[in-house]
CSV table of C-alpha atoms in Angstrom, one decimal:
chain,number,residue,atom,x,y,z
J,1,UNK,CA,0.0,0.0,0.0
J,2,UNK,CA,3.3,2.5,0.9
J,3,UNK,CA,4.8,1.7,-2.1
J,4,UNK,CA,1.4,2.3,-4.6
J,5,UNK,CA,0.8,5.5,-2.6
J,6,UNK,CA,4.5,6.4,-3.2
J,7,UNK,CA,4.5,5.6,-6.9
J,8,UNK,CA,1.3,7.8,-7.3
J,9,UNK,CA,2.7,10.6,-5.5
J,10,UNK,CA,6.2,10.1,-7.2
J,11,UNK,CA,4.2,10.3,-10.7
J,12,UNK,CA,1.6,13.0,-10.3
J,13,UNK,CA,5.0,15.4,-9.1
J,14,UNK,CA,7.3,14.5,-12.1
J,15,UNK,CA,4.8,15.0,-14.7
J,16,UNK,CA,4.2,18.7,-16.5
J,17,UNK,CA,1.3,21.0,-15.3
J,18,UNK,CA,-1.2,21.3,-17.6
J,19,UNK,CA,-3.3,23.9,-15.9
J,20,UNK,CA,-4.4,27.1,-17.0
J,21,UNK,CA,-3.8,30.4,-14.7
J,22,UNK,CA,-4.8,33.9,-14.8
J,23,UNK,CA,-1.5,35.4,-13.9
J,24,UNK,CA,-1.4,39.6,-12.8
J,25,UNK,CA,2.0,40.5,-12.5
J,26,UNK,CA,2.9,43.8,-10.8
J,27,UNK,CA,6.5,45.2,-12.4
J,28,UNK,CA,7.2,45.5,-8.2
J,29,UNK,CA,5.3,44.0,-5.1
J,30,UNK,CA,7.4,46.7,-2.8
J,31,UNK,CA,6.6,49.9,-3.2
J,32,UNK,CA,8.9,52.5,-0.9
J,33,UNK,CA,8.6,55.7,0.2
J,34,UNK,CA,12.3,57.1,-2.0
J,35,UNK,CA,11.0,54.6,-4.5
J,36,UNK,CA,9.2,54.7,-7.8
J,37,UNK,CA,5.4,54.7,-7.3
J,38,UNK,CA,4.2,53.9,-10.9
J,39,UNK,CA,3.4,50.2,-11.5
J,40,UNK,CA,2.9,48.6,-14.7
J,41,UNK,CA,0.6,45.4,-14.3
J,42,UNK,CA,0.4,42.7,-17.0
J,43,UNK,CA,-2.5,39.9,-17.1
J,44,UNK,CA,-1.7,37.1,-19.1
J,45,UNK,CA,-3.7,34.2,-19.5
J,46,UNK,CA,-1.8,30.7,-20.2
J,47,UNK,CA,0.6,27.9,-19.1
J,48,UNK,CA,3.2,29.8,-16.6
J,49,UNK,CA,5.0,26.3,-15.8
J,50,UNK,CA,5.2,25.8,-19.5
J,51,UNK,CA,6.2,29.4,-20.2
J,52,UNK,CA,2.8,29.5,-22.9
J,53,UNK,CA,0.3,32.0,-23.5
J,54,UNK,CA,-3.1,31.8,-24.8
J,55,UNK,CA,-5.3,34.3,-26.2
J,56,UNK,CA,-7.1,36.7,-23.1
J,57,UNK,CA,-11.0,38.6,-23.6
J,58,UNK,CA,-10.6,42.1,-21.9
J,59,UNK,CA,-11.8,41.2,-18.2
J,60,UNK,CA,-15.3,42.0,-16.6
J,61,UNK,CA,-13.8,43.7,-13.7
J,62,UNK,CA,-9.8,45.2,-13.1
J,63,UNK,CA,-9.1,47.0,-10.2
J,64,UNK,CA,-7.5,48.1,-6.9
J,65,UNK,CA,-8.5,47.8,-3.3
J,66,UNK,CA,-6.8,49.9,-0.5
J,67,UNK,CA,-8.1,50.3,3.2
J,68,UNK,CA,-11.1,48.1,2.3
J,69,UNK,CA,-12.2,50.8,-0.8
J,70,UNK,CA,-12.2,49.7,-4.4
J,71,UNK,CA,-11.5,51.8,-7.5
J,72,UNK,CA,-11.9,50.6,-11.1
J,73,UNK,CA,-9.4,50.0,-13.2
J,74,UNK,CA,-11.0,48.5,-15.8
J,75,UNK,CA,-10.7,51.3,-18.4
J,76,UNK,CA,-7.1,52.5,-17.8
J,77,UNK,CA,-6.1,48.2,-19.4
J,78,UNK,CA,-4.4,48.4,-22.6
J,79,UNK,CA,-4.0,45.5,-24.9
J,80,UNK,CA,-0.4,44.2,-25.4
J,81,UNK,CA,0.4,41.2,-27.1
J,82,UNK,CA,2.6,38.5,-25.2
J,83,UNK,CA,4.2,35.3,-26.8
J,84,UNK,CA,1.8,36.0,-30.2
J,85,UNK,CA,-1.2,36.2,-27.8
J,86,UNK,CA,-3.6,38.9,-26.3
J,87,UNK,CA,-2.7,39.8,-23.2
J,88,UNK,CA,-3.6,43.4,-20.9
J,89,UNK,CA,-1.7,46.1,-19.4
J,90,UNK,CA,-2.2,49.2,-16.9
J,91,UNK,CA,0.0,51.8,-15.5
J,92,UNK,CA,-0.9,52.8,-12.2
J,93,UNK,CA,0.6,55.1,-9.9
J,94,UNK,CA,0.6,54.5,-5.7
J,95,UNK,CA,-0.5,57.3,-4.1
J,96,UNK,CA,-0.7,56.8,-0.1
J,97,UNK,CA,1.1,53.8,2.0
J,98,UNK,CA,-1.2,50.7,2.2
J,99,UNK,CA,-1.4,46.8,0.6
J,100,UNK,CA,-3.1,47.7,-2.2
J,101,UNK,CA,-4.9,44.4,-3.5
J,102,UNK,CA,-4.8,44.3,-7.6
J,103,UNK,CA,-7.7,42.2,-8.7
J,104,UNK,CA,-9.0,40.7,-11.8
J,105,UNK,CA,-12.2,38.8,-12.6
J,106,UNK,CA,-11.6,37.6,-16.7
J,107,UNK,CA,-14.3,36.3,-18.9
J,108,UNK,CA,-15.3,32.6,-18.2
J,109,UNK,CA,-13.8,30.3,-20.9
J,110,UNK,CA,-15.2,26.5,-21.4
J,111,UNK,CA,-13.3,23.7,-20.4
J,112,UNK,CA,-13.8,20.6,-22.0
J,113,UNK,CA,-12.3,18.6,-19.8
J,114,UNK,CA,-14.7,19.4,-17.0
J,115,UNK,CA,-17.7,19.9,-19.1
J,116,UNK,CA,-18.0,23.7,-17.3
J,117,UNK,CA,-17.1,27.3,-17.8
J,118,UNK,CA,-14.5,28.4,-15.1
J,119,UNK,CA,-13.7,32.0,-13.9
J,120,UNK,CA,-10.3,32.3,-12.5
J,121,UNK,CA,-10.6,35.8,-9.9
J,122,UNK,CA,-7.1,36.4,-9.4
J,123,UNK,CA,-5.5,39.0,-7.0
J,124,UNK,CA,-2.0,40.1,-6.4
J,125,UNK,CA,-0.8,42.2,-3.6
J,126,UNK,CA,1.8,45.2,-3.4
J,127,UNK,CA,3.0,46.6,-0.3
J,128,UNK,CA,3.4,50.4,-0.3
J,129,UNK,CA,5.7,52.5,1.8
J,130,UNK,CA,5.6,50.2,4.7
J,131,UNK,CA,2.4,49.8,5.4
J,132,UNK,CA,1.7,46.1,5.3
J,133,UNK,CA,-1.9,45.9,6.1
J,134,UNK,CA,-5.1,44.8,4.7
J,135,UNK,CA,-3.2,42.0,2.6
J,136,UNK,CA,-6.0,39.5,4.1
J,137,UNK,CA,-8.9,41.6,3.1
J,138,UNK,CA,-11.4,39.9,0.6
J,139,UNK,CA,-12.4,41.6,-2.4
């Protein structure tokens, strides 16, 4: 029974991941007070273990939540193609210390596989000027 449970485990680490992730990637997750405060984000849409992109819809919702208050981002995105594939991109600039929780909610997409459409909410968190709080909060 040890040595099936080993195999299995041995396997299922070895072999490739296959999933699909929304990744938002801030150009910095430290933001400090003598430091530059404008971010770029990017949101790509792919294979990250495989270093692959797929094609990404502009998202339903893009934004930023500091101190528990939310401010759309959605029209400030900017398409940009990665690997020969759509992908987003916003500038943003930090204006007060604080975690300030990026968020994206992208279109669904079908998967086969699982016979479903999945919506992968992703959030990313930069810390600004020494003020690590709120990184917990839900959006």
């Amino acid at each position: 029974m040890k040595n099936s449970l080993f195999i299995t485990l041995f396997f299922a680490m070895i072999l490739p991941a296959h999933a699909h992730f929304q990744e938002l990637i801030p150009s910095t997750d430290i933001v400090t007070v003598q430091g530059d405060r404008d971010l770029s984000i990017e949101l790509v849409w792919g294979h990250p273990m495989e270093d692959e992109t797929m094609e990404m819809a502009k998202p339903i919702q893009f934004g930023v939540q500091v101190d528990g208050s939310k401010q759309d981002l959605l029209e400030t995105l900017e398409p940009q193609t990665v690997k020969d594939h759509q992908a987003w991109k916003a500038q943003y600039t930090v204006k007060r210390p604080g975690d300030h929780i990026f968020y994206v909610e992208p279109a669904p997409y079908w998967e086969p596989a699982e016979g479903v459409m999945i919506i992968h909410n992703t959030k990313v968190v930069v810390s600004a000027m020494g003020r690590e709080s709120g990184w917990d909060e839900e959006v």
